[in-house]
Amino acid sequence: MSTETIKDFIKSLKKKSEKIKGDHSPISEIVKNQRKLLKVKGVYNLTQDLKGLYLIVVKNYKKPPKYRYFIAISLVGQSSDLLVYLAKDFAIKNNLKLIQYSIFPYHNRVNLLSLKEITEVGKFKETNEILRQYKKIMKRRLEKMKNNLIK
């Protein structure tokens, strides 16, 4: 798919979403053992049939493409190292990124987000299903852990 169709797809996603206002902190990624910062240009709360997902637009640290787009789902509302440990095996298996990030800039809660970069429009539905399945798996793991601790 060409970048023009991705841009059109992102525009259509933005029309179906609400922009979360505020200054968002940058996201970092490690490339060749160096930390690269991706400045967040906008976070959008997707609505309608994509409810529960977020579109994160970041400025790329290198020229082409100028922007990168990530689809994200909040796995847990308040993240911790234990929850990251519970979530990492599925993320590694499905080539997803996990970050602890505050979606709402003026709140103290740090969510555990699972990210997948949108590079092809055709893979969006598959990514959407994987992220939703991931949230269900995390919910089951937390319920199982809670039940084992209470007994």
mmCIF file of C-alpha atoms in Angstrom:
data_model
loop_
_atom_site.group_PDB
_atom_site.id
_atom_site.type_symbol
_atom_site.label_atom_id
_atom_site.label_comp_id
_atom_site.label_asym_id
_atom_site.label_seq_id
_atom_site.Cartn_x
_atom_site.Cartn_y
_atom_site.Cartn_z
ATOM 1 C CA MET A 1 0.000 0.000 0.000
ATOM 2 C CA SER A 2 1.201 3.496 -0.699
ATOM 3 C CA THR A 3 1.714 6.136 1.960
ATOM 4 C CA GLU A 4 -1.096 8.191 0.461
ATOM 5 C CA THR A 5 -3.641 5.482 1.273
ATOM 6 C CA ILE A 6 -2.272 5.285 4.832
ATOM 7 C CA LYS A 7 -2.671 9.061 5.165
ATOM 8 C CA ASP A 8 -6.252 8.818 3.895
ATOM 9 C CA PHE A 9 -6.955 5.974 6.312
ATOM 10 C CA ILE A 10 -5.548 7.977 9.240
ATOM 11 C CA LYS A 11 -7.683 10.981 8.238
ATOM 12 C CA SER A 12 -10.784 8.792 8.282
ATOM 13 C CA LEU A 13 -9.803 7.426 11.717
ATOM 14 C CA LYS A 14 -9.322 10.944 13.049
ATOM 15 C CA LYS A 15 -12.815 11.889 11.877
ATOM 16 C CA LYS A 16 -14.256 9.051 13.999
ATOM 17 C CA SER A 17 -12.319 10.074 17.104
ATOM 18 C CA GLU A 18 -11.891 12.622 19.858
ATOM 19 C CA LYS A 19 -8.512 14.265 20.342
ATOM 20 C CA ILE A 20 -7.227 14.042 23.907
ATOM 21 C CA LYS A 21 -6.103 17.543 24.775
ATOM 22 C CA GLY A 22 -2.883 18.440 26.548
ATOM 23 C CA ASP A 23 0.835 18.139 26.079
ATOM 24 C CA HIS A 24 1.860 14.502 25.858
ATOM 25 C CA SER A 25 5.292 13.289 26.853
ATOM 26 C CA PRO A 26 7.419 11.713 24.104
ATOM 27 C CA ILE A 27 7.684 7.985 23.562
ATOM 28 C CA SER A 28 11.132 6.483 23.324
ATOM 29 C CA GLU A 29 12.293 3.449 21.442
ATOM 30 C CA ILE A 30 15.664 1.767 21.267
ATOM 31 C CA VAL A 31 17.248 1.575 17.818
ATOM 32 C CA LYS A 32 20.738 0.066 17.462
ATOM 33 C CA ASN A 33 21.337 0.393 21.215
ATOM 34 C CA GLN A 34 20.472 4.104 21.166
ATOM 35 C CA ARG A 35 17.384 5.681 22.638
ATOM 36 C CA LYS A 36 15.368 7.647 20.081
ATOM 37 C CA LEU A 37 12.588 9.998 21.134
ATOM 38 C CA LEU A 38 9.342 10.119 19.209
ATOM 39 C CA LYS A 39 7.545 13.392 19.911
ATOM 40 C CA VAL A 40 3.799 12.775 20.302
ATOM 41 C CA LYS A 41 1.810 15.035 17.997
ATOM 42 C CA GLY A 42 -1.593 13.805 19.119
ATOM 43 C CA VAL A 43 -3.490 11.081 20.931
ATOM 44 C CA TYR A 44 -6.974 10.260 19.695
ATOM 45 C CA ASN A 45 -9.617 8.254 21.510
ATOM 46 C CA LEU A 46 -11.307 6.205 18.802
ATOM 47 C CA THR A 47 -15.080 5.947 18.987
ATOM 48 C CA GLN A 48 -17.929 4.033 17.368
ATOM 49 C CA ASP A 49 -16.918 0.475 16.401
ATOM 50 C CA LEU A 50 -13.287 1.029 17.516
ATOM 51 C CA LYS A 51 -14.145 2.057 21.067
ATOM 52 C CA GLY A 52 -11.397 1.374 23.591
ATOM 53 C CA LEU A 53 -8.584 1.923 21.104
ATOM 54 C CA TYR A 54 -6.287 4.914 20.799
ATOM 55 C CA LEU A 55 -4.516 6.363 17.784
ATOM 56 C CA ILE A 56 -1.124 7.840 18.658
ATOM 57 C CA VAL A 57 0.539 10.084 16.077
ATOM 58 C CA VAL A 58 4.265 10.637 16.606
ATOM 59 C CA LYS A 59 6.870 12.612 14.727
ATOM 60 C CA ASN A 60 9.552 10.315 13.368
ATOM 61 C CA TYR A 61 13.153 10.911 14.407
ATOM 62 C CA LYS A 62 14.301 10.368 10.828
ATOM 63 C CA LYS A 63 12.957 12.027 7.681
ATOM 64 C CA PRO A 64 10.862 9.514 5.691
ATOM 65 C CA PRO A 65 8.093 9.043 6.746
ATOM 66 C CA LYS A 66 7.584 12.274 8.652
ATOM 67 C CA TYR A 67 4.966 10.787 10.986
ATOM 68 C CA ARG A 68 4.397 7.335 12.390
ATOM 69 C CA TYR A 69 1.044 6.020 13.543
ATOM 70 C CA PHE A 70 0.382 3.576 16.355
ATOM 71 C CA ILE A 71 -2.839 1.903 17.385
ATOM 72 C CA ALA A 72 -2.965 1.231 21.117
ATOM 73 C CA ILE A 73 -5.167 -0.365 23.727
ATOM 74 C CA SER A 74 -5.016 0.204 27.453
ATOM 75 C CA LEU A 75 -4.472 -3.179 29.086
ATOM 76 C CA VAL A 76 -4.602 -1.862 32.659
ATOM 77 C CA GLY A 77 -5.564 1.523 34.095
ATOM 78 C CA GLN A 78 -2.770 1.624 36.680
ATOM 79 C CA SER A 79 0.442 -0.030 35.569
ATOM 80 C CA SER A 80 3.123 -1.712 37.636
ATOM 81 C CA ASP A 81 6.184 -3.867 37.005
ATOM 82 C CA LEU A 82 4.216 -6.973 37.975
ATOM 83 C CA LEU A 83 1.583 -6.258 35.331
ATOM 84 C CA VAL A 84 4.275 -5.702 32.705
ATOM 85 C CA TYR A 85 5.738 -9.077 33.666
ATOM 86 C CA LEU A 86 2.316 -10.722 33.224
ATOM 87 C CA ALA A 87 1.835 -9.090 29.824
ATOM 88 C CA LYS A 88 5.215 -9.424 28.170
ATOM 89 C CA ASP A 89 5.009 -13.004 26.811
ATOM 90 C CA PHE A 90 1.953 -12.308 24.618
ATOM 91 C CA ALA A 91 3.504 -9.033 23.430
ATOM 92 C CA ILE A 92 6.731 -10.720 22.375
ATOM 93 C CA LYS A 93 4.870 -13.541 20.610
ATOM 94 C CA ASN A 94 2.669 -11.112 18.620
ATOM 95 C CA ASN A 95 5.304 -8.434 17.957
ATOM 96 C CA LEU A 96 3.580 -5.794 20.091
ATOM 97 C CA LYS A 97 5.197 -3.041 22.133
ATOM 98 C CA LEU A 98 4.373 -2.443 25.784
ATOM 99 C CA ILE A 99 4.737 0.989 27.325
ATOM 100 C CA GLN A 100 3.782 2.584 30.589
ATOM 101 C CA TYR A 101 2.282 5.884 29.468
ATOM 102 C CA SER A 102 -0.120 8.478 30.767
ATOM 103 C CA ILE A 103 -2.791 8.936 28.118
ATOM 104 C CA PHE A 104 -4.398 11.831 29.953
ATOM 105 C CA PRO A 105 -1.533 14.280 30.642
ATOM 106 C CA TYR A 106 -2.937 15.925 33.777
ATOM 107 C CA HIS A 107 -3.751 12.675 35.584
ATOM 108 C CA ASN A 108 -1.335 10.772 37.757
ATOM 109 C CA ARG A 109 -2.375 7.370 36.432
ATOM 110 C CA VAL A 110 0.101 5.601 34.196
ATOM 111 C CA ASN A 111 -1.621 3.102 31.916
ATOM 112 C CA LEU A 112 -0.077 -0.036 30.513
ATOM 113 C CA LEU A 113 -0.510 0.306 26.762
ATOM 114 C CA SER A 114 0.048 -2.216 24.038
ATOM 115 C CA LEU A 115 1.089 -0.605 20.751
ATOM 116 C CA LYS A 116 1.253 -1.752 17.179
ATOM 117 C CA GLU A 117 2.506 0.478 14.380
ATOM 118 C CA ILE A 118 0.192 0.971 11.429
ATOM 119 C CA THR A 119 2.225 0.487 8.273
ATOM 120 C CA GLU A 120 -0.396 -1.121 6.031
ATOM 121 C CA VAL A 121 -4.092 -0.399 5.894
ATOM 122 C CA GLY A 122 -4.919 -4.042 5.142
ATOM 123 C CA LYS A 123 -3.507 -5.273 8.451
ATOM 124 C CA PHE A 124 -5.558 -2.884 10.590
ATOM 125 C CA LYS A 125 -8.432 -5.323 11.231
ATOM 126 C CA GLU A 126 -6.015 -8.076 12.213
ATOM 127 C CA THR A 127 -4.200 -5.709 14.591
ATOM 128 C CA ASN A 128 -7.512 -4.586 16.073
ATOM 129 C CA GLU A 129 -8.486 -8.200 16.809
ATOM 130 C CA ILE A 130 -5.100 -9.051 18.335
ATOM 131 C CA LEU A 131 -5.257 -6.022 20.648
ATOM 132 C CA ARG A 132 -8.797 -6.839 21.791
ATOM 133 C CA GLN A 133 -7.851 -10.472 22.371
ATOM 134 C CA TYR A 134 -4.822 -9.276 24.357
ATOM 135 C CA LYS A 135 -7.027 -7.193 26.663
ATOM 136 C CA LYS A 136 -9.265 -10.218 27.321
ATOM 137 C CA ILE A 137 -6.247 -12.400 28.097
ATOM 138 C CA MET A 138 -4.885 -9.820 30.539
ATOM 139 C CA LYS A 139 -8.275 -9.584 32.243
ATOM 140 C CA ARG A 140 -8.372 -13.371 32.663
ATOM 141 C CA ARG A 141 -4.829 -13.439 34.037
ATOM 142 C CA LEU A 142 -5.653 -10.744 36.583
ATOM 143 C CA GLU A 143 -8.846 -12.531 37.642
ATOM 144 C CA LYS A 144 -6.939 -15.785 38.034
ATOM 145 C CA MET A 145 -4.262 -14.056 40.089
ATOM 146 C CA LYS A 146 -6.883 -12.367 42.277
ATOM 147 C CA ASN A 147 -8.699 -15.652 42.881
ATOM 148 C CA ASN A 148 -5.439 -17.406 43.825
ATOM 149 C CA LEU A 149 -4.478 -14.668 46.259
ATOM 150 C CA ILE A 150 -7.868 -14.526 47.983
ATOM 151 C CA LYS A 151 -8.087 -18.283 48.631
#
